[in-house]
Coordinates of C-alpha atoms and ligand atoms in Angstrom, one line a residue:
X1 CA 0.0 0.0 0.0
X2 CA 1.2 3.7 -0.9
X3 CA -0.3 6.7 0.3
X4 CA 1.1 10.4 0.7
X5 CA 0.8 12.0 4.6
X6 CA 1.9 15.8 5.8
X7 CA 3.8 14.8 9.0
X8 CA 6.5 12.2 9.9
X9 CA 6.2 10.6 13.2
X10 CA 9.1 7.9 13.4
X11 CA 7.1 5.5 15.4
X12 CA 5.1 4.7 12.5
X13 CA 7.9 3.7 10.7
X14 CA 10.9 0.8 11.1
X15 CA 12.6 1.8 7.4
X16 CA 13.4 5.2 6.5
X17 CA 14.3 6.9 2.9
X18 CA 15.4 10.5 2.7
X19 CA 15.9 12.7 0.7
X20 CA 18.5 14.9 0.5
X21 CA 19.9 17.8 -1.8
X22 CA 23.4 17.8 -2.8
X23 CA 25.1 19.5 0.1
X24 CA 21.6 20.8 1.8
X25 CA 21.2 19.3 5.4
X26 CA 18.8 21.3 6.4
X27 CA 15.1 21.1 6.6
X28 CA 14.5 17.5 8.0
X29 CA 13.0 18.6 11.1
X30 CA 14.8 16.6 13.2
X31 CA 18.1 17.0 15.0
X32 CA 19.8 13.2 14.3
X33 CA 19.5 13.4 11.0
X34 CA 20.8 16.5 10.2
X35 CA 23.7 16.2 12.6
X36 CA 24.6 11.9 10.8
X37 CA 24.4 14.1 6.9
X38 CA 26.1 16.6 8.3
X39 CA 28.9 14.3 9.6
X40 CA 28.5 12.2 6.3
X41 CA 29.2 15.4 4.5
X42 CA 32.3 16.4 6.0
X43 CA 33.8 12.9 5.8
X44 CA 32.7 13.0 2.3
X45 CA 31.0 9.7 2.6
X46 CA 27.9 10.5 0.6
X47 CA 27.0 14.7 -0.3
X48 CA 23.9 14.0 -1.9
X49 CA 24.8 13.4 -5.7
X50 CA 22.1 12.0 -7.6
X51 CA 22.1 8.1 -8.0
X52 CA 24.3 8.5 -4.5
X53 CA 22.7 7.0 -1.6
X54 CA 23.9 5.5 1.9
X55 CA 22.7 3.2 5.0
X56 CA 22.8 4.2 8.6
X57 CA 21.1 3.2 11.6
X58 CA 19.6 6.0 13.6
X59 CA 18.0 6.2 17.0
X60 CA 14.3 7.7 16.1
X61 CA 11.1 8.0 17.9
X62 CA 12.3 5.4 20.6
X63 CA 13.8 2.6 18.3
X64 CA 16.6 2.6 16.3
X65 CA 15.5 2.6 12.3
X66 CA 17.2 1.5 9.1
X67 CA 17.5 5.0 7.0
X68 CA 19.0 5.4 3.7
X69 CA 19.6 8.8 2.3
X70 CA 19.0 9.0 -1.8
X71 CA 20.8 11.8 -3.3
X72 CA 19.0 14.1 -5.2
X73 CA 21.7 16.1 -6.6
X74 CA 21.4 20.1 -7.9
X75 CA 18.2 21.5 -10.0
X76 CA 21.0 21.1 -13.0
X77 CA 22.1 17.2 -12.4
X78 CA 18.9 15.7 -11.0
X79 CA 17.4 13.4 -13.5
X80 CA 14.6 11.2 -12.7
X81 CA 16.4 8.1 -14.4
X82 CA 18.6 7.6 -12.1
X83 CA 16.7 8.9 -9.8
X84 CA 14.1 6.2 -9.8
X85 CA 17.3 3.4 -10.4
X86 CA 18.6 4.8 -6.7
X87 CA 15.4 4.8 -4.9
X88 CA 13.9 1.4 -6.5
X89 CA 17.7 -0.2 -4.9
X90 CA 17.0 1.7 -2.1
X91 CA 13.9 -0.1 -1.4
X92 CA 15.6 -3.3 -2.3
X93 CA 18.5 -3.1 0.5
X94 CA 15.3 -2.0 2.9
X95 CA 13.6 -5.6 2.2
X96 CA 16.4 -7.4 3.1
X97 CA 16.9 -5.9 6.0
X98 CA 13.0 -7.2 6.4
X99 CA 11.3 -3.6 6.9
X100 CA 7.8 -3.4 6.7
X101 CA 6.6 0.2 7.2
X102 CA 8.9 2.3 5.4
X103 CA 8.4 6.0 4.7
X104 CA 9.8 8.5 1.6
X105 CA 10.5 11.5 3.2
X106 CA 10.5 14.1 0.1
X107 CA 10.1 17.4 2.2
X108 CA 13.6 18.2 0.7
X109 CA 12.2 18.2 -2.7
X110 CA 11.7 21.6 -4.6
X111 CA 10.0 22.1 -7.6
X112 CA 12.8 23.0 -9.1
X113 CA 14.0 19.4 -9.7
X114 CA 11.4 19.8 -12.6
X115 CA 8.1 19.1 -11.7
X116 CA 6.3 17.5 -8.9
X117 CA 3.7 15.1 -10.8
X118 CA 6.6 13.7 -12.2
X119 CA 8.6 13.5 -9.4
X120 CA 5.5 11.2 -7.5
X121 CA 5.1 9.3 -10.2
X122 CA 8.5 8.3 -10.5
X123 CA 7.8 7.4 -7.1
X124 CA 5.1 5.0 -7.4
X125 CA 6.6 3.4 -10.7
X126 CA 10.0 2.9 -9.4
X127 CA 8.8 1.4 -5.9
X128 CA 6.2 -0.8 -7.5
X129 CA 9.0 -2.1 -9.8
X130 CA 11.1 -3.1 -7.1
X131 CA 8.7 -4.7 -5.5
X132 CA 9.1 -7.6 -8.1
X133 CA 10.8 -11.3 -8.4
X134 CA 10.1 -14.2 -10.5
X135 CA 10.1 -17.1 -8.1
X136 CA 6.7 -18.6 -8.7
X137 CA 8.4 -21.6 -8.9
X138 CA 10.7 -22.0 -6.0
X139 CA 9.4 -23.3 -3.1
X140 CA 11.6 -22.1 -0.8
X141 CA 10.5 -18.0 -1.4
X142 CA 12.6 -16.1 0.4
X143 CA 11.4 -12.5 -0.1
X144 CA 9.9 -10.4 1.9
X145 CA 7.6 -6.9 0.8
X146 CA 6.7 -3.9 2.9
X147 CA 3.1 -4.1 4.1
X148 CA 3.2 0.0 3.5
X149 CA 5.3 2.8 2.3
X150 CA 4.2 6.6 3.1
X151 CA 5.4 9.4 1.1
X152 CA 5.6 12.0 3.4
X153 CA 5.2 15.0 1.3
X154 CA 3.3 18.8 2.1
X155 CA 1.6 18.6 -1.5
X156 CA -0.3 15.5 -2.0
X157 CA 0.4 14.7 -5.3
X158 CA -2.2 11.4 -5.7
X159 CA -3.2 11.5 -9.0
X160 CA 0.4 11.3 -10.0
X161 CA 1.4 9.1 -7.5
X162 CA -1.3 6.6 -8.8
X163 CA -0.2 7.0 -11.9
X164 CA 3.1 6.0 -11.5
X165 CA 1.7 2.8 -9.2
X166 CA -0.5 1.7 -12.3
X167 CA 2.2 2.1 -14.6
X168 CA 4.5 0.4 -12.3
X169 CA 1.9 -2.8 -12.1
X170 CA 1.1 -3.2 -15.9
X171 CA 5.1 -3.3 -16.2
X172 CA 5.0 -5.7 -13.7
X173 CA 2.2 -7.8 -15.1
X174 CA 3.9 -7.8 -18.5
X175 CA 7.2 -9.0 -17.1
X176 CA 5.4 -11.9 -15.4
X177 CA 4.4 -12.9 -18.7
X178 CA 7.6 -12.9 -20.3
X179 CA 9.3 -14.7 -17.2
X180 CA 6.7 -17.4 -17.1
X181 CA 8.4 -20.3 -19.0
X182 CA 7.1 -22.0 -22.7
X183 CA 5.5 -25.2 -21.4
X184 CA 3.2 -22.9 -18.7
X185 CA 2.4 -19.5 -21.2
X186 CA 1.2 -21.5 -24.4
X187 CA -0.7 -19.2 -26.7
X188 CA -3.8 -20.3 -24.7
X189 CA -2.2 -19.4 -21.4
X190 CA -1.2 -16.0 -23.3
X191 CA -4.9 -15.7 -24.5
X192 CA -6.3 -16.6 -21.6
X193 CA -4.4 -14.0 -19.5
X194 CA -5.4 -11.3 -21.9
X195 CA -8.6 -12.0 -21.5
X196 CA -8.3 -11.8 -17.3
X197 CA -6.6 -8.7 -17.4
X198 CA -9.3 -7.2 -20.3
X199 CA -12.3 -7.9 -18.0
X200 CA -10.1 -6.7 -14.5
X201 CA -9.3 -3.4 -16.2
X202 CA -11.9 -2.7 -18.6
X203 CA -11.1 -3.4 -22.8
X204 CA -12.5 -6.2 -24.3
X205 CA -10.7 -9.0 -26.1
X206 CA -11.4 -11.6 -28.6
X207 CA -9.4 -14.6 -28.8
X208 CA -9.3 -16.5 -32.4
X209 CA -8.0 -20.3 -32.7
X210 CA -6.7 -22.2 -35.4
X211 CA -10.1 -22.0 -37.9
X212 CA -10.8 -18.4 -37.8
X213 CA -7.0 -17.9 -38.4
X214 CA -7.1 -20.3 -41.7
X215 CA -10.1 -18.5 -42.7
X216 CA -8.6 -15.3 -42.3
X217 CA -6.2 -16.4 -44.7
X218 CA -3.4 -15.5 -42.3
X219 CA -1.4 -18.3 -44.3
X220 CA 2.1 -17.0 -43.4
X221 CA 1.3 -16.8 -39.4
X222 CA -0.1 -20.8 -39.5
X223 CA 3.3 -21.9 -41.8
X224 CA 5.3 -20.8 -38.5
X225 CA 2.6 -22.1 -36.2
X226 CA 1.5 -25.6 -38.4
X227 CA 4.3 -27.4 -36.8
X228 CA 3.2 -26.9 -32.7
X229 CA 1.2 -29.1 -30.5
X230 CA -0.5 -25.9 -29.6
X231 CA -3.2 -24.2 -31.1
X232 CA -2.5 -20.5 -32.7
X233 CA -3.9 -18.1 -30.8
X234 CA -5.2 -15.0 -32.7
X235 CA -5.7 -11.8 -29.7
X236 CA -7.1 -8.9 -30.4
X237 CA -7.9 -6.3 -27.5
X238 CA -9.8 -3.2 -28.6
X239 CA -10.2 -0.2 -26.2
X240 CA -12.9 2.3 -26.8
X241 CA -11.8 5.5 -24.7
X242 CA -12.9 8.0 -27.3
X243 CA -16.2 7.0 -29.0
X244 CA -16.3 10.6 -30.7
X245 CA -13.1 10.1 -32.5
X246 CA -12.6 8.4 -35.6
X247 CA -8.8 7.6 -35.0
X248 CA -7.6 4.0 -33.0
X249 CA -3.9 3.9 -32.2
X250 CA -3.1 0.2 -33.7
X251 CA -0.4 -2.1 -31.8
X252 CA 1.1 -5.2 -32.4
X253 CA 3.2 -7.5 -30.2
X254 CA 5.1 -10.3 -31.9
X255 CA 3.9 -13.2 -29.7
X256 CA 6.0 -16.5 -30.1
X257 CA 5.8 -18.4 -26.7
X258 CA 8.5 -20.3 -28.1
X259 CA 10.9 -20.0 -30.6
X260 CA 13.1 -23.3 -31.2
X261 CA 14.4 -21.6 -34.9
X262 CA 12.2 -24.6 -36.2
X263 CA 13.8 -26.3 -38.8
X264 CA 17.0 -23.7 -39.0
X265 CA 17.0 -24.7 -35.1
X266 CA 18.9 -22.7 -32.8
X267 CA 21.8 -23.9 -31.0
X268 CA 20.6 -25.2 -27.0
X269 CA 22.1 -21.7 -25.5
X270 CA 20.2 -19.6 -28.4
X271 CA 17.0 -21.5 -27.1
X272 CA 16.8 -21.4 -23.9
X273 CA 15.6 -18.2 -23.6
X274 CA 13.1 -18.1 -26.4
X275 CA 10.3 -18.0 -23.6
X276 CA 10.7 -14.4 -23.9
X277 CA 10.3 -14.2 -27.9
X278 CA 6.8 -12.4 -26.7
X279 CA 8.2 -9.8 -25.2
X280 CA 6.2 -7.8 -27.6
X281 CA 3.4 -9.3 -26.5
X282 CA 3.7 -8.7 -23.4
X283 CA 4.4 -5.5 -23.8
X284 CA 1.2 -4.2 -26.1
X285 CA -0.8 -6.2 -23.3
X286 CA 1.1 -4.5 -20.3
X287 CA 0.3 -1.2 -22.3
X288 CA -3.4 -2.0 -23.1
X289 CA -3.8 -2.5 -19.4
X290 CA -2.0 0.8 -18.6
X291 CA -4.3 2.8 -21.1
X292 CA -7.3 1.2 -19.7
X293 CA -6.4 1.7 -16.1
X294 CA -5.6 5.1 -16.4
X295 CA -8.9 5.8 -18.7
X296 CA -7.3 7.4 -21.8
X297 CA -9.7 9.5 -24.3
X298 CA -8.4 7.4 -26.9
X299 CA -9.4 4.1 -29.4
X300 CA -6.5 1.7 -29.6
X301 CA -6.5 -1.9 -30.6
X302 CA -3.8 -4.5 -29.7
X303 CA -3.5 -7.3 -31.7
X304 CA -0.4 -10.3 -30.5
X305 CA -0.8 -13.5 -33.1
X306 CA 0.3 -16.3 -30.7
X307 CA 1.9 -19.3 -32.1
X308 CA 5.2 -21.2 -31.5
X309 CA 7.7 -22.0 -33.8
X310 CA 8.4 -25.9 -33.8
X311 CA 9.3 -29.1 -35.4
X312 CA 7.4 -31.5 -36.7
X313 CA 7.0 -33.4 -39.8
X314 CA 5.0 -30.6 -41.2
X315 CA 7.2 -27.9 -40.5
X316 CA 7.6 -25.3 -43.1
X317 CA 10.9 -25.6 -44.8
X318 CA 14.2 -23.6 -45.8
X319 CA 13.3 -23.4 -49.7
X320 CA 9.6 -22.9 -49.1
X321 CA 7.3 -20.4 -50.8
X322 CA 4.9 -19.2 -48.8
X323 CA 1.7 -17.1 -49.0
X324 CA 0.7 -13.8 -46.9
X325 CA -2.7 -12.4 -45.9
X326 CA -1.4 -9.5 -47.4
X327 CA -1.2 -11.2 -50.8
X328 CA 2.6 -11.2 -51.0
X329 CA 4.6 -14.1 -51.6
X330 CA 7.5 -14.7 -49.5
X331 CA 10.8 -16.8 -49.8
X332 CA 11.9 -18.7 -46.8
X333 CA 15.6 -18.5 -46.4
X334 CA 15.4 -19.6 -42.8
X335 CA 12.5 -21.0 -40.6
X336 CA 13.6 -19.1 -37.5
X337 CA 13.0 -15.6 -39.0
X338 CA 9.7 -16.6 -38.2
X339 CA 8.4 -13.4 -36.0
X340 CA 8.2 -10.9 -39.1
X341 CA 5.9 -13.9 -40.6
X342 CA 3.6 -13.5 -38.0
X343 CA 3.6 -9.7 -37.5
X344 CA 3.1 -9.2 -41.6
X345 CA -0.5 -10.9 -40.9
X346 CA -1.4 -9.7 -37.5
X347 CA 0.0 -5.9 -39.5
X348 CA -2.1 -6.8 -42.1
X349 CA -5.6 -8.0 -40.1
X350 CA -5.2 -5.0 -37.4
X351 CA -5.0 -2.7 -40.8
X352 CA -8.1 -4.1 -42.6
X353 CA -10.4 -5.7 -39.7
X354 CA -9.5 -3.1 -37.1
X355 CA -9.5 0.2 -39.2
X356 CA -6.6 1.6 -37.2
X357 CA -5.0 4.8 -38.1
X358 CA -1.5 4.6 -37.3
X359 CA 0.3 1.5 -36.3
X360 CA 3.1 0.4 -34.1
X361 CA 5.0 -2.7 -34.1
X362 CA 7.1 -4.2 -31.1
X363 CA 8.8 -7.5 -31.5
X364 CA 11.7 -9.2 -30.2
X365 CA 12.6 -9.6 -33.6
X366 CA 16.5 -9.7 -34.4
X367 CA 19.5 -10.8 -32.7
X368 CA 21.3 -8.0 -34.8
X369 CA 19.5 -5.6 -32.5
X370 CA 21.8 -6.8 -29.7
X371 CA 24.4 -5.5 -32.0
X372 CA 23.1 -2.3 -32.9
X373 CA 21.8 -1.2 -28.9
X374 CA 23.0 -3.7 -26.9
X375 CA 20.7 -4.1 -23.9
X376 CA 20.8 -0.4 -23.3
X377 CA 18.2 0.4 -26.0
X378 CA 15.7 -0.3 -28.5
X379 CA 16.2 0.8 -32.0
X380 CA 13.3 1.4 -34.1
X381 CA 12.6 2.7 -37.7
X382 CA 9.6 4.3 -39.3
X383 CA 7.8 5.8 -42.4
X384 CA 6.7 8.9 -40.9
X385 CA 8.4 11.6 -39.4
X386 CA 5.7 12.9 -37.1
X387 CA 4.7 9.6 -35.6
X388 CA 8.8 8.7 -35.3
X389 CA 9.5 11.8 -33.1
X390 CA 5.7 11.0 -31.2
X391 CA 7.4 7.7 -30.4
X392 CA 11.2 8.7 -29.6
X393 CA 9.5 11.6 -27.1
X394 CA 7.3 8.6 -25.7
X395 CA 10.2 6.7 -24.8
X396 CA 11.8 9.9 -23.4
X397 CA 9.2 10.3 -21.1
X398 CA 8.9 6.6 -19.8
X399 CA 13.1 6.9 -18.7
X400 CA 13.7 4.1 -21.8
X401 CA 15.9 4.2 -24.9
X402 CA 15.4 4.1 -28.6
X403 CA 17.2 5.3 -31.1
X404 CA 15.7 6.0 -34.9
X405 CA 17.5 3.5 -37.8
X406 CA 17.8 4.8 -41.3
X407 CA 15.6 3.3 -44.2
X408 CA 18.5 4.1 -47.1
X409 CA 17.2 3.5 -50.2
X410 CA 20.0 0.8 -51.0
X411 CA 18.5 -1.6 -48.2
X412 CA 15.3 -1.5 -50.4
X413 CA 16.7 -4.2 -52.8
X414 CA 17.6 -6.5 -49.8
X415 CA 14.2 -7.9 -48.9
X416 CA 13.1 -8.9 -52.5
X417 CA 13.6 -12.4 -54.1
X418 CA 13.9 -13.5 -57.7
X419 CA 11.6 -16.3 -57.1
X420 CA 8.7 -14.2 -54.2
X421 CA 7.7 -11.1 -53.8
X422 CA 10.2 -11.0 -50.9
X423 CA 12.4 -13.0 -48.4
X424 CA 12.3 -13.5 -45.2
X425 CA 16.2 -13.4 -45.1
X426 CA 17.4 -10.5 -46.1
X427 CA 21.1 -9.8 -44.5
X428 CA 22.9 -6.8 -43.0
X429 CA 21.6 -4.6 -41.7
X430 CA 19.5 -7.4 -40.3
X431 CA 17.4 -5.0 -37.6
X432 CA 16.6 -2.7 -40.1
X433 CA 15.6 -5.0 -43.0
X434 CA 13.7 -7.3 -40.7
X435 CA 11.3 -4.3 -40.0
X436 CA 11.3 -3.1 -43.6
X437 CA 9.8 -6.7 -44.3
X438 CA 7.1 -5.4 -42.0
X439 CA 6.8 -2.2 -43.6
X440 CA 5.6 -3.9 -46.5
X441 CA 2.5 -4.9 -45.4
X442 CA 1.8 -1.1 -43.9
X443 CA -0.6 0.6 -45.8
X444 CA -1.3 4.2 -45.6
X445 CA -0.8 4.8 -42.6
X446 CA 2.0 5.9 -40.1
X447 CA 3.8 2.9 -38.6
X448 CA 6.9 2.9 -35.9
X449 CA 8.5 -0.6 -35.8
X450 CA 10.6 -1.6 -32.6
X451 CA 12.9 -3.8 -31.8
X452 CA 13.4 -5.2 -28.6
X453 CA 15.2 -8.1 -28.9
X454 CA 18.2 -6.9 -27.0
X455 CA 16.0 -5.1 -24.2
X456 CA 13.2 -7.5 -23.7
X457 CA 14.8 -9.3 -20.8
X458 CA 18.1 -8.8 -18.4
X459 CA 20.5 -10.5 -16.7
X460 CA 20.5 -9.1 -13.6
X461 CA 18.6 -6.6 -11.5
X462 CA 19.5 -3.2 -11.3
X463 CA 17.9 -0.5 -10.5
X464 CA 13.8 -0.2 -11.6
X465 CA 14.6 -3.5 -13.5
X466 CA 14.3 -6.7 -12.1
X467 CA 16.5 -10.1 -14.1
X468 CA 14.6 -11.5 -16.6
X469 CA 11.1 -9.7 -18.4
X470 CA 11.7 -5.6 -18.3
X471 CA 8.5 -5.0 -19.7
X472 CA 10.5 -3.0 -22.3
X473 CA 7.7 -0.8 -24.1
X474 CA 4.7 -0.7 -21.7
X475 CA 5.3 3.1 -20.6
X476 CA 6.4 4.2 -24.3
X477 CA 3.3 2.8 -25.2
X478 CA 0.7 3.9 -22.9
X479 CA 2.6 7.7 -23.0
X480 CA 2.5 8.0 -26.7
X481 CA -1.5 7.0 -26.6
X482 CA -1.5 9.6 -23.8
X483 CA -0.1 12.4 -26.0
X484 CA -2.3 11.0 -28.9
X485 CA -5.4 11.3 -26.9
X486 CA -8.0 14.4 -27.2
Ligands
LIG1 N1 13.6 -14.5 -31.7 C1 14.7 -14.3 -32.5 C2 15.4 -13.0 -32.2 C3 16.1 -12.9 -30.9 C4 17.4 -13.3 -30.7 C5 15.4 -12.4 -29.8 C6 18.1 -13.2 -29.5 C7 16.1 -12.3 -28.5 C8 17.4 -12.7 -28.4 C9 14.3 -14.3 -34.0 O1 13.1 -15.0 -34.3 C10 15.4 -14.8 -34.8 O2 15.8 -15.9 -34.5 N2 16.0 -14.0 -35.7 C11 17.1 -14.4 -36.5 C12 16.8 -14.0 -37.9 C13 17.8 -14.5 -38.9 C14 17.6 -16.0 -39.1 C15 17.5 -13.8 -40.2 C16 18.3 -13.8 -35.9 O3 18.2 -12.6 -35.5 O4 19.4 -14.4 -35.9
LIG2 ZN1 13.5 -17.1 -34.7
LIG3 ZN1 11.7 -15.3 -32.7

């Protein structure tokens, strides 16, 4: 539980976190703490840099309490990046010590550090992400969560705060689904959760199996699916917030719950963590939730189509020709560039079933992304300048990377094929021609396609981020329908 109060009284509390501006100890209202920064200060232990923070114990109200000061730095160097990285570790190094009432003390905030609805909702988002582990599965669970934090603060900023809480807990939910392994989240699992979290926070969804989706003509989603146990999961989620407007925000999450490279089949390490080839997925569902939640005046419609990629003795084939719902032939130089297969249909059934206006595509979809961002960012390219910049600002506000590719006019002759329309195997530079394949299939419209392949999941926590699902996207998402809305 969060909630925002005027006064501290240290009884109330066993954790403390302060915070303190770079060289200010003054203003805490209380005699210990000012006289441990002040000693901190002059030893030079910890002046109150942002991202600096340090422990002490301190004898408060009548106990002693576990406090951490969080440097907030200068007006100039504070930056609410690192700023939520600090205070989400903070919180971390509090759990261990197994605190359960902790309080924020922000009195030393000024709103010159930018402005205060940002501030408290980097709050609630950065707290509610640290509140996070994947250990469904071990039976010996170790952690342990605060039963409340109070953000003890003169202006009670709750509409922000809340904001940052819900954004914080579609992230979460969205990094569940990436963490929870292949033979659990089957495309049925996948759908299935969609549909729970439509009906807890208000859009509805419709789930298509394996018919619809052959009558649909989605032929180049069912090659990659044909060869799985599982049935194909079509999921479309549509969100009415604006019944007056004629635009819907369109967005498509590549959703392979497993991706063995099929027939081209990946090497044991590449495969082991293809649980989290729906990261995009997981992230327009994270987003959908987030957009819902937070009741944006705006249409949007999330489409993810499901499948895994497998062997079997019906596999689709290096060699193949294959057919799109977009009426494109396409080579197949290698079975495990199987996620721009899927997104071409679920691009092209979003564009002609759903009527959206602009469309954004997230996927986890190249290795060379790795290359091009490493796990610091997600490059994207697009068709349109306008929606681009909407985009790149988006993931300015959410505190996540992207950097814009080039679409050079040489890379054009990559994706075609003397014997198709085009290949699924196009070469260097593999990030950018993978989501020029997409491109293909956009009509009209503006389109954004991101890669998260090197971002979707990390190996260790840090920070807001927890290891394995980041829910890479969910924020960019739900703040670029946020700017889009009336
Ligand atoms: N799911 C992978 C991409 C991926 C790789 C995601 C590593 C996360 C981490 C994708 O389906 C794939 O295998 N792409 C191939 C394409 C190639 C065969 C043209 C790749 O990137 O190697
Ligand atoms: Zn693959
Ligand atoms: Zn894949």
């Amino acid at each position: 539980m969060i909630k925002i109060q005027n006064t501290q009284t240290y009884d109330l509390f066993d954790g403390l976190m302060i915070s303190v501006r770079e060289k200010e100890a003054q203003g805490f209202q209380n005699e210990k703490v000012e006289k441990s920064l002040k000693q901190l200060f002059e030893k030079e232990l910890f002046i109150g840099k942002i991202g600096e923070s340090y422990a002490v114990t301190l004898e408060l109200g009548d106990s002693l309490k576990d406090v951490i000061f969080l440097g907030l730095g200068t007006p100039e160097s504070f930056n609410v990046k690192t700023f939520k990285n600090t205070l989400a570790d903070s919180y971390r190094l509090l759990q261990k010590k197994k605190v359960s009432h902790v309080s924020l003390n922000v009195l030393a905030y000024t709103e010159a550090f930018c402005c205060e609805n940002r501030f408290f909702r980097s709050v609630g988002e950065a707290v509610t992400l640290a509140n996070y582990d994947f250990n469904d599965f071990k039976s010996d669970k170790k952690d342990h969560h605060f039963e409340s934090l109070t953000v003890i603060s003169s202006s009670a900023k709750e509409a922000a705060l809340e904001e940052g809480v819900a954004l914080g807990k579609a992230t979460l939910l969205a990094r569940q689904l990436t963490n929870l392994p292949a033979n659990i989240l089957t495309p049925s699992k996948l759908a299935d959760m969609a549909v729970d979290a439509g009906k807890e926070s208000g859009f509805e969804v419709e789930v298509k199996g394996r018919d619809q989706i052959e009558n649909l003509n989605m032929h180049a989603f069912m090659e990659v699916a044909k060869a799985s146990a599982q049935e194909p999961k079509l999921i479309v989620m549509r969100y009415n917030g604006n019944p007056h407007s004629d635009q819907r925000l369109g967005y498509v999450g590549k959703g392979l719950t497993y991706d063995s490279g099929g027939l081209s089949i990946k090497p044991t390490a590449g495969m082991v963590d293809m649980k989290t080839d729906m990261g995009g997925a997981s992230a327009v569902i994270g987003a959908m939730v987030a957009i819902s939640n937070l009741k944006l005046k705006i249409n949007v419609t999330a489409v993810v189509a499901a499948c895994e990629n497998m062997i079997s003795g019906v596999s689709y084939k290096p060699g193949d020709i294959i057919q799109s719902m977009g009426g494109k032939s396409i080579f197949i130089g290698n079975t495990d560039a199987e996620g721009r297969l899927t997104l071409v249909d679920a691009v092209t059934y979003i564009q002609e079933y759903e009527k959206v206006t602009s469309v954004v595509d997230i996927a986890t979809l190249t290795g060379a992304a790795i290359h091009c961002l490493g796990s610091a960012g997600s490059p994207m390219i697009s068709s349109d300048d306008t929606f681009a910049s909407a985009v790149v600002n988006a993931f300015e506000k959410a505190g996540e990377n992207t950097w814009r590719m080039p679409i050079f006019e040489e890379y054009k002759e990559l994706i075609k094929h003397e014997l198709a329309d085009l290949t699924n195997t196009a070469g260097s530079p593999g990030t950018i021609t993978a989501g020029m394949f997409i491109g293909e299939f956009v009509k009209d419209i503006p389109w954004v396609h991101i890669d998260i392949a090197g971002t979707a999941s990390a190996s260790k926590p840090k920070g807001i981020l927890s290891k394995g699902g980041t829910g890479v996207g969910v924020r960019p998402l739900y703040f670029l329908a946020k700017k889009m809305a009336d």
